[in-house]
CSV table of N, CA and C in Angstrom, one decimal:
chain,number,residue,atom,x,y,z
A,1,UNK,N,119.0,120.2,87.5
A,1,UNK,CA,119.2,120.5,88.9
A,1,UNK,C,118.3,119.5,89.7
A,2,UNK,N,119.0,119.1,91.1
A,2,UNK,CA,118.4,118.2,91.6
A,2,UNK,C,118.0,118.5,93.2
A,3,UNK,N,117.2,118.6,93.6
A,3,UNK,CA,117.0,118.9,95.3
A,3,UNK,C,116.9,117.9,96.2
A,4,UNK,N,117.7,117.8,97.3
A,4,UNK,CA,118.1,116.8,98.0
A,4,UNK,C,118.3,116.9,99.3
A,5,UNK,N,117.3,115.4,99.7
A,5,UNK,CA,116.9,115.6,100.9
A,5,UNK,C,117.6,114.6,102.0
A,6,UNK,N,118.7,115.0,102.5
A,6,UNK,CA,119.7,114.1,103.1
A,6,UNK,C,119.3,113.2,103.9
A,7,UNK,N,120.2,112.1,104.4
A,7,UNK,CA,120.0,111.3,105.6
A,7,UNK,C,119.7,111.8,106.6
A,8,UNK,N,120.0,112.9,107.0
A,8,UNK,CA,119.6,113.3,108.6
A,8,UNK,C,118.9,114.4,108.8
A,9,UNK,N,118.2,114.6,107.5
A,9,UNK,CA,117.0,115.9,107.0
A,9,UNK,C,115.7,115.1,107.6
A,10,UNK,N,114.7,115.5,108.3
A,10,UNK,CA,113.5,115.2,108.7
A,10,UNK,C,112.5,116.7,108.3
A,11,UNK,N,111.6,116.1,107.3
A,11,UNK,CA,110.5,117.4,107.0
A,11,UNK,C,109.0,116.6,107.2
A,12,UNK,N,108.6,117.6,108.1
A,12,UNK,CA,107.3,117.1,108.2
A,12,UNK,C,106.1,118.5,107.9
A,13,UNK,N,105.2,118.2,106.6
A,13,UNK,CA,104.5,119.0,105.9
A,13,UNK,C,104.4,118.9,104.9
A,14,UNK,N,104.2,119.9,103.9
A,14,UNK,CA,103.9,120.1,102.5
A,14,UNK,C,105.1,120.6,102.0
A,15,UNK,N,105.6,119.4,101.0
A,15,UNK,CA,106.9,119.5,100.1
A,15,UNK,C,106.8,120.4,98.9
A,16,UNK,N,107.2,121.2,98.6
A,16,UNK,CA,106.9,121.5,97.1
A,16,UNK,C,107.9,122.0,96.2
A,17,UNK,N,108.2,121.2,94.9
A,17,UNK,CA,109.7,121.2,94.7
A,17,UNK,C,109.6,121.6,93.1
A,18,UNK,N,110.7,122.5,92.3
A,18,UNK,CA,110.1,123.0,91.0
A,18,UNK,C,111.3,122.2,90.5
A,19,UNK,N,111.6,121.0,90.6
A,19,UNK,CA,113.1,120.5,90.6
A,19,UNK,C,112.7,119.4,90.8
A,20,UNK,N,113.7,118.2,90.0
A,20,UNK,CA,113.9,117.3,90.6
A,20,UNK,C,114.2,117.0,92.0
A,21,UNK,N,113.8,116.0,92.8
A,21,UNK,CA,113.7,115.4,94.2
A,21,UNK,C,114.6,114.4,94.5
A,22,UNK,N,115.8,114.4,95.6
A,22,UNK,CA,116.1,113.1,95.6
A,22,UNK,C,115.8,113.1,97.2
A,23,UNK,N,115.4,112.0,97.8
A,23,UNK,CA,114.7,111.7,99.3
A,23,UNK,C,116.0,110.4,99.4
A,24,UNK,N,116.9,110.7,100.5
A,24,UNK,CA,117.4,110.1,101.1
A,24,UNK,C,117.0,110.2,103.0
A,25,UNK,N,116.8,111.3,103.4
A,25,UNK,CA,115.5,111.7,104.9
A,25,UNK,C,114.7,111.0,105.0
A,26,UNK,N,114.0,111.6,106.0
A,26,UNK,CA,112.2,111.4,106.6
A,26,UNK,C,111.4,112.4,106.0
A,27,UNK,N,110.3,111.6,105.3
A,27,UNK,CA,109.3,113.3,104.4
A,27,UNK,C,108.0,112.4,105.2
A,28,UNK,N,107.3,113.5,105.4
A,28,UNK,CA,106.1,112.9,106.3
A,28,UNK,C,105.4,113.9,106.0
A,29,UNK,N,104.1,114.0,105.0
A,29,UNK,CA,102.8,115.1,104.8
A,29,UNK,C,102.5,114.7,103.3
A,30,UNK,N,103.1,116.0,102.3
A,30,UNK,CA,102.5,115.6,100.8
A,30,UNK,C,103.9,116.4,100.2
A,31,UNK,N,104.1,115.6,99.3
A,31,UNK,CA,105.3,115.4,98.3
A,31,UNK,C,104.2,116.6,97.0
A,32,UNK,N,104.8,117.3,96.5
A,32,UNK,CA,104.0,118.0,95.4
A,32,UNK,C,105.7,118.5,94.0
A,33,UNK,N,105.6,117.4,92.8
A,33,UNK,CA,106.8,118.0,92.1
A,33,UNK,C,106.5,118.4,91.0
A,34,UNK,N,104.9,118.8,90.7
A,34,UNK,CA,104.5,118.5,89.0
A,34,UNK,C,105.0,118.1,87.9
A,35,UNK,N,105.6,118.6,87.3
A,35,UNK,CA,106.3,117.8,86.3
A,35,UNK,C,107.8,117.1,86.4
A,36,UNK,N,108.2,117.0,87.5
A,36,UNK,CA,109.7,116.7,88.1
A,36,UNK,C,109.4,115.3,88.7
A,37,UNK,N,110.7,114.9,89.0
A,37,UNK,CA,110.9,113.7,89.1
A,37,UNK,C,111.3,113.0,90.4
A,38,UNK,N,110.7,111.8,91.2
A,38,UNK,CA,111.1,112.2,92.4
A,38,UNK,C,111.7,110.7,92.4
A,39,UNK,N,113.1,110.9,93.0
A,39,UNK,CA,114.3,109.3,93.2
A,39,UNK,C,114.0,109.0,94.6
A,40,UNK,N,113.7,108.0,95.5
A,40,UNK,CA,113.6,107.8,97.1
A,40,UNK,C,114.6,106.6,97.1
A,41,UNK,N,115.5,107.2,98.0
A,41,UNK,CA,116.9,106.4,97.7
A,41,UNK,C,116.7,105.2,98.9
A,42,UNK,N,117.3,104.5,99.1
A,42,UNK,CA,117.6,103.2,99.7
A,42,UNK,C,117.8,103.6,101.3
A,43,UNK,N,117.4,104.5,102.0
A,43,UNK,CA,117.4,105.2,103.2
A,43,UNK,C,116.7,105.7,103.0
A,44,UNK,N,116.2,106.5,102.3
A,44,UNK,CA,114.6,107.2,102.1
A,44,UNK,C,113.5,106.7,102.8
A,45,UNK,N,112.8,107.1,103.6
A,45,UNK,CA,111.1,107.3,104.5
A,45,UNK,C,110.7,108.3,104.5
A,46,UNK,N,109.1,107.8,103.6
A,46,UNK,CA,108.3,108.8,102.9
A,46,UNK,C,106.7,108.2,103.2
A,47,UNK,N,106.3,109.4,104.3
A,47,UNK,CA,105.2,108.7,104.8
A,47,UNK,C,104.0,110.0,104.2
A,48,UNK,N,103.7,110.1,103.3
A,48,UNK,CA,103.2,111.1,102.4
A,48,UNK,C,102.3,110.6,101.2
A,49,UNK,N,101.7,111.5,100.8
A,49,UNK,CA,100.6,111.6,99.3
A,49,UNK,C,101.6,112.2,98.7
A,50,UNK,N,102.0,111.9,97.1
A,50,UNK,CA,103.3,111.4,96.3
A,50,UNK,C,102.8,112.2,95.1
A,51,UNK,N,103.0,113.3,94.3
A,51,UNK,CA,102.5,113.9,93.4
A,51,UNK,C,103.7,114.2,92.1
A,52,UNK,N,103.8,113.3,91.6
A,52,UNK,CA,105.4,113.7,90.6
A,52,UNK,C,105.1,113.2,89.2
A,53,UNK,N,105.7,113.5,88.3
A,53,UNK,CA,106.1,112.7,87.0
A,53,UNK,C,106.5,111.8,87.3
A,54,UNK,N,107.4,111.2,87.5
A,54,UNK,CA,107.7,109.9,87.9
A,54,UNK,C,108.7,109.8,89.1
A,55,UNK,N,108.0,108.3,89.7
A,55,UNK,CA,108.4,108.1,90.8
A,55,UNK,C,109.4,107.1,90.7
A,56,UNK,N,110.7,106.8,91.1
A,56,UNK,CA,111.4,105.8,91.6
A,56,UNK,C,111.7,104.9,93.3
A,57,UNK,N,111.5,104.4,93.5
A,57,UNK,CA,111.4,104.4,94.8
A,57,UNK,C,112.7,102.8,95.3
A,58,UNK,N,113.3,103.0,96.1
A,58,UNK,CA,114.2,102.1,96.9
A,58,UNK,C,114.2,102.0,98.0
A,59,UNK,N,113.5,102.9,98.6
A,59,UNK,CA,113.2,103.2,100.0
A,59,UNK,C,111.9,102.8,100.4
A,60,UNK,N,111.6,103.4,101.8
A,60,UNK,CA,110.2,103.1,102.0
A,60,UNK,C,109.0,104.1,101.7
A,61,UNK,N,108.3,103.6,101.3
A,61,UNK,CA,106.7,104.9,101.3
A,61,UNK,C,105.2,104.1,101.7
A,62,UNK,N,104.9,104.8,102.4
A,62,UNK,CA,103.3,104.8,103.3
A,62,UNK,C,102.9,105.9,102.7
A,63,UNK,N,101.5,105.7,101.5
A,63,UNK,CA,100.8,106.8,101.1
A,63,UNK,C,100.8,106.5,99.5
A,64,UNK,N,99.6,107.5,99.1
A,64,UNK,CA,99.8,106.9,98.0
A,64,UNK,C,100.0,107.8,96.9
A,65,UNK,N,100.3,107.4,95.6
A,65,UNK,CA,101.3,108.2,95.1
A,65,UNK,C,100.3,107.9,93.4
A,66,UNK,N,100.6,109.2,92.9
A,66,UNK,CA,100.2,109.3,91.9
A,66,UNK,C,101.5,110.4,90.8
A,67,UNK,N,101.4,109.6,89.4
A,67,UNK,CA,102.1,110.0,88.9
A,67,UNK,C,101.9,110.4,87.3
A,68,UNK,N,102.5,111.1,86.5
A,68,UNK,CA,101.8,111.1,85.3
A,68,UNK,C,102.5,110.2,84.4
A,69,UNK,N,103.5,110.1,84.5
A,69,UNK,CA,104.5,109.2,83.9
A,69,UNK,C,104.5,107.1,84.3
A,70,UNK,N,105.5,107.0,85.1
A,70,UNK,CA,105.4,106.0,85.6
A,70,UNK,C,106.0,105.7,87.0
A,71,UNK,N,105.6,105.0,87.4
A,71,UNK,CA,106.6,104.3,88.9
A,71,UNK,C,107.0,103.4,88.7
A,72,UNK,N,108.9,103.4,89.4
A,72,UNK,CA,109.4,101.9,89.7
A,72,UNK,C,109.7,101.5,90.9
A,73,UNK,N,109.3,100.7,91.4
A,73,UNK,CA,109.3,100.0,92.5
A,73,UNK,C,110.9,99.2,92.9
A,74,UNK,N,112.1,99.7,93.2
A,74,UNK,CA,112.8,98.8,93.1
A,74,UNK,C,113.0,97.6,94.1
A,75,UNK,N,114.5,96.8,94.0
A,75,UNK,CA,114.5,95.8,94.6
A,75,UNK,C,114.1,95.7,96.2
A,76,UNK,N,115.3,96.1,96.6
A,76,UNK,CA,114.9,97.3,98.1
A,76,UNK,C,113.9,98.4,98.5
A,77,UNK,N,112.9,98.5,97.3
A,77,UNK,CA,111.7,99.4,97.4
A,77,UNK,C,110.5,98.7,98.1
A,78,UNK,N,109.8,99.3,99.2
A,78,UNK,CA,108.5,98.9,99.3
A,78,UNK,C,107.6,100.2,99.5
A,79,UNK,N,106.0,99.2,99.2
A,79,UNK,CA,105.2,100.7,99.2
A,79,UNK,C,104.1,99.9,99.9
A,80,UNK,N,103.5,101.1,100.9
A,80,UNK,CA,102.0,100.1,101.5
A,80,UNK,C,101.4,101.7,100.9
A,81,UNK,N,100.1,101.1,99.8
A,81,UNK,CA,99.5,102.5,99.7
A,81,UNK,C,99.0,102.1,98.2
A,82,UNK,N,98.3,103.3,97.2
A,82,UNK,CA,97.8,102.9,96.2
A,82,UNK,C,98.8,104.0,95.4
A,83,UNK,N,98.4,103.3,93.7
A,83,UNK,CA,99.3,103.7,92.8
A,83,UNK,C,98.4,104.4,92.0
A,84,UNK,N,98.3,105.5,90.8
A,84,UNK,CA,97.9,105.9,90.4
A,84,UNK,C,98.7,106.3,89.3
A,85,UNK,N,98.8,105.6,88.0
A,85,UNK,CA,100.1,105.8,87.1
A,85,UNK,C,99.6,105.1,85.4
A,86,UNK,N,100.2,105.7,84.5
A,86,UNK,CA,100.1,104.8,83.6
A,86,UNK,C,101.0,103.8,83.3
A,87,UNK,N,101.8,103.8,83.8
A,87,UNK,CA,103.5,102.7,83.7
A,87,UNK,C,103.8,102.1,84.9
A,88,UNK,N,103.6,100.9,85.1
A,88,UNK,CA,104.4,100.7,86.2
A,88,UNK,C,105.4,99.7,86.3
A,89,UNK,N,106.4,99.6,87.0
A,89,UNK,CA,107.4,98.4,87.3
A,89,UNK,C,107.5,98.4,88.8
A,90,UNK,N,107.6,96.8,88.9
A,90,UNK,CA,107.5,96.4,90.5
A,90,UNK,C,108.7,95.4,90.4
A,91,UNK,N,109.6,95.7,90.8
A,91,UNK,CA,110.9,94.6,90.5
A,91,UNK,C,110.6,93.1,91.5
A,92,UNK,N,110.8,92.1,90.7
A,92,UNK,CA,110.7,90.8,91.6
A,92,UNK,C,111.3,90.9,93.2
A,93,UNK,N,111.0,90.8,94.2
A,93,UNK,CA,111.5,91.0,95.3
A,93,UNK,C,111.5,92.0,95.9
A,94,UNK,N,110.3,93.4,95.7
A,94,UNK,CA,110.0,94.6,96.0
A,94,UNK,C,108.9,94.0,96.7
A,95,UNK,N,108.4,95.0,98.0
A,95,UNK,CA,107.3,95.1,98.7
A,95,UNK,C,106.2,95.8,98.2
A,96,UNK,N,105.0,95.3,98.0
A,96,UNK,CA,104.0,96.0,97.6
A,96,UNK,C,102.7,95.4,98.9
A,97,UNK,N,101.6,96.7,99.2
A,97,UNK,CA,100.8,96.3,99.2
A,97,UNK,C,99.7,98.0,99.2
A,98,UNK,N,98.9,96.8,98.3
A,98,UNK,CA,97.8,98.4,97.5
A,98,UNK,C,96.9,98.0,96.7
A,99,UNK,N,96.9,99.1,95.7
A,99,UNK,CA,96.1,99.2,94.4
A,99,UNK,C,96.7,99.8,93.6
A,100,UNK,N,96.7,99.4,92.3
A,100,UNK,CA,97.5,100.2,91.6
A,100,UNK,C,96.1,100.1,90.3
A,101,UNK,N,95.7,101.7,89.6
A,101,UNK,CA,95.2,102.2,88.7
A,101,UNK,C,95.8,102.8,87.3
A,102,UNK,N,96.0,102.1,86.0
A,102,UNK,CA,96.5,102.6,85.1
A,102,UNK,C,96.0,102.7,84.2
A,103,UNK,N,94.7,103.4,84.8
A,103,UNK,CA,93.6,103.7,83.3
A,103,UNK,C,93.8,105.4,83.7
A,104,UNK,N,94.1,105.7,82.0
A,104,UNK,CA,94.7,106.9,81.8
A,104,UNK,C,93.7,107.9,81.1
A,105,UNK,N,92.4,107.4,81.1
A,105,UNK,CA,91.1,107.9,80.4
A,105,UNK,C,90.4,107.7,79.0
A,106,UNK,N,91.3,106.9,78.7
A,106,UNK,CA,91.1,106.3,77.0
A,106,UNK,C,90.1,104.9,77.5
A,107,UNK,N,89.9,103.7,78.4
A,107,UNK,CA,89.3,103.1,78.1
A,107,UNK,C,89.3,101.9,77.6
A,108,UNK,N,90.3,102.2,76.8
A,108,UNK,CA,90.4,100.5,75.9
A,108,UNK,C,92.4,100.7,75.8
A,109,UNK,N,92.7,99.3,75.3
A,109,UNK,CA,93.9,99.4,75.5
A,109,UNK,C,94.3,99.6,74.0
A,110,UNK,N,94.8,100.4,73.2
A,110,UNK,CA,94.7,100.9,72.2
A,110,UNK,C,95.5,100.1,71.0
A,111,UNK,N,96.5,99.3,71.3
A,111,UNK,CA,97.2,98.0,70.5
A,111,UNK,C,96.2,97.3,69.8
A,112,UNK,N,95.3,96.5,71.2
A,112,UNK,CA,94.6,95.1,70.9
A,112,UNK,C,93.4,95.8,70.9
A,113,UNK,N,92.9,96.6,71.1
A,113,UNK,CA,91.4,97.1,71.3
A,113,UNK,C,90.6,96.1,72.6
A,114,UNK,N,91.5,95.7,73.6
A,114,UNK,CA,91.1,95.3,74.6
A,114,UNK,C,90.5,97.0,75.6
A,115,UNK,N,89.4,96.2,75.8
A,115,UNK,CA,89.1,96.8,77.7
A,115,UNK,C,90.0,96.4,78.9
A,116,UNK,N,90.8,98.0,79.1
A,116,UNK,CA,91.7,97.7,80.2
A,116,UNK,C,91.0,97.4,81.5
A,117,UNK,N,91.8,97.0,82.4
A,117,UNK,CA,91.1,96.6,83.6
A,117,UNK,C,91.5,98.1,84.1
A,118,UNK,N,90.6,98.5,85.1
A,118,UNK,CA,90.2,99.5,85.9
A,118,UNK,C,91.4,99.9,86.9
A,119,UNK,N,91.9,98.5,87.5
A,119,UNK,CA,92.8,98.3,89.0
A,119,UNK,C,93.5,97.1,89.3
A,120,UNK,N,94.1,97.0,89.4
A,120,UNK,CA,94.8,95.6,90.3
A,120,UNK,C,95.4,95.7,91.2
A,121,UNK,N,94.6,94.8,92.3
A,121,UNK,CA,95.0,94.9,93.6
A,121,UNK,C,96.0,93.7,93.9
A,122,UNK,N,96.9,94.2,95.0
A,122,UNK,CA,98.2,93.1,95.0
A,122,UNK,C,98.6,93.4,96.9
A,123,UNK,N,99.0,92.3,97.3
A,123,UNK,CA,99.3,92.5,98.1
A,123,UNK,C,100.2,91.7,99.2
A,124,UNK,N,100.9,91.5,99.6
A,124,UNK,CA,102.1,90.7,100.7
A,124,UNK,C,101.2,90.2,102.1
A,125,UNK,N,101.4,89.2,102.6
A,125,UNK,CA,101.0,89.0,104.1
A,125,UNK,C,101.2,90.1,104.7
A,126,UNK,N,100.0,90.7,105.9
A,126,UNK,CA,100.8,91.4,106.4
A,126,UNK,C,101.4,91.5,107.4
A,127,UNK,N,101.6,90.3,107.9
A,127,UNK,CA,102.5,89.9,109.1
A,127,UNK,C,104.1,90.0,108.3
A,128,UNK,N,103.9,89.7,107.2
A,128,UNK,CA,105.5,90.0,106.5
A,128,UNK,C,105.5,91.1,106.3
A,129,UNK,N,104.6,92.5,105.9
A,129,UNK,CA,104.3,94.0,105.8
A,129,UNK,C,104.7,94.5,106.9
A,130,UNK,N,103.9,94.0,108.5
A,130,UNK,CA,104.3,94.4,109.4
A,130,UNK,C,105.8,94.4,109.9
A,131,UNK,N,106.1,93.1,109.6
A,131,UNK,CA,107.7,93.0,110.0
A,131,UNK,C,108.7,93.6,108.9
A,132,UNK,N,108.7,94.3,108.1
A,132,UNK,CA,109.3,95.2,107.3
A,132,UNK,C,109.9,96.4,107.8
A,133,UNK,N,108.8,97.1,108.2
A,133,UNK,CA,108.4,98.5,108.8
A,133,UNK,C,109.1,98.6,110.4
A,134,UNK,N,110.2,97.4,110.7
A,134,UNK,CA,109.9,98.0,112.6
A,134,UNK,C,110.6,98.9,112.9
A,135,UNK,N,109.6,100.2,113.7
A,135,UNK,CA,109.8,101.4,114.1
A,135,UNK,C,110.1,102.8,113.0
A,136,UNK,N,109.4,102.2,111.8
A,136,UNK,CA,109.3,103.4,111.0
A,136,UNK,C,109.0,104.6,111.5
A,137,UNK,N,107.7,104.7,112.4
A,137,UNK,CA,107.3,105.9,113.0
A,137,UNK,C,108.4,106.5,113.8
């Protein structure tokens, strides 16, 4: 089962979904799906704190988003905000600008017995960030 938040749906507050999510609307507060999965479609505006198993995103999101799984950032996806995930994908020609954290509490990266890095921060001009967004609000 999938819950779905149309094109001409605007929610502003605390989301809380026991189901998968698909965000085609405006979600504006905090996204909450525990172990569910949330799709933000190519019309999607999601100006929110992001709480899901995994996130897909094609749309826009302001806020930051944490996940237990992974996030994909697609083509037509941007995110201004931080990541908090152990997986991530940022497709070539996606918007990012943040931090993204994929230390999952282990420490070392368990393959090579490397020390993972902590964070990596990334980020777009943001006069190109700015002209992305006109009239999001």
């Amino acid at each position: 089962m999938t819950a779905n938040v149309k094109e001409s749906v605007f929610i502003k507050g605390e989301l809380t979904v026991e189901e998968d999510l698909t965000v085609e609307g405006r979600v504006e507060g905090k996204i909450e799906l525990k172990n569910h999965n949330l799709w933000i479609g190519p019309q999607g505006k999601v100006y929110a704190e992001i709480h899901a198993k995994s996130v897909i995103i094609a749309g826009d999101v302001i806020g930051n988003i944490f996940a237990s799984e992974m996030v994909e950032i697609r083509l037509s996806g941007s995110v201004l905000g931080n990541i908090k995930c152990p997986r991530i994908s940022i497709l070539d020609g996606a918007k990012f600008n943040g931090s993204i954290d994929t230390d999952t509490g282990s420490g070392t990266a368990p393959k090579l017995g490397l020390q993972k890095a902590d964070s990596a921060k990334m980020s777009h001009s943001s006069s190109l960030w700015a002209s992305s967004f006109p009239g999001f609000r």
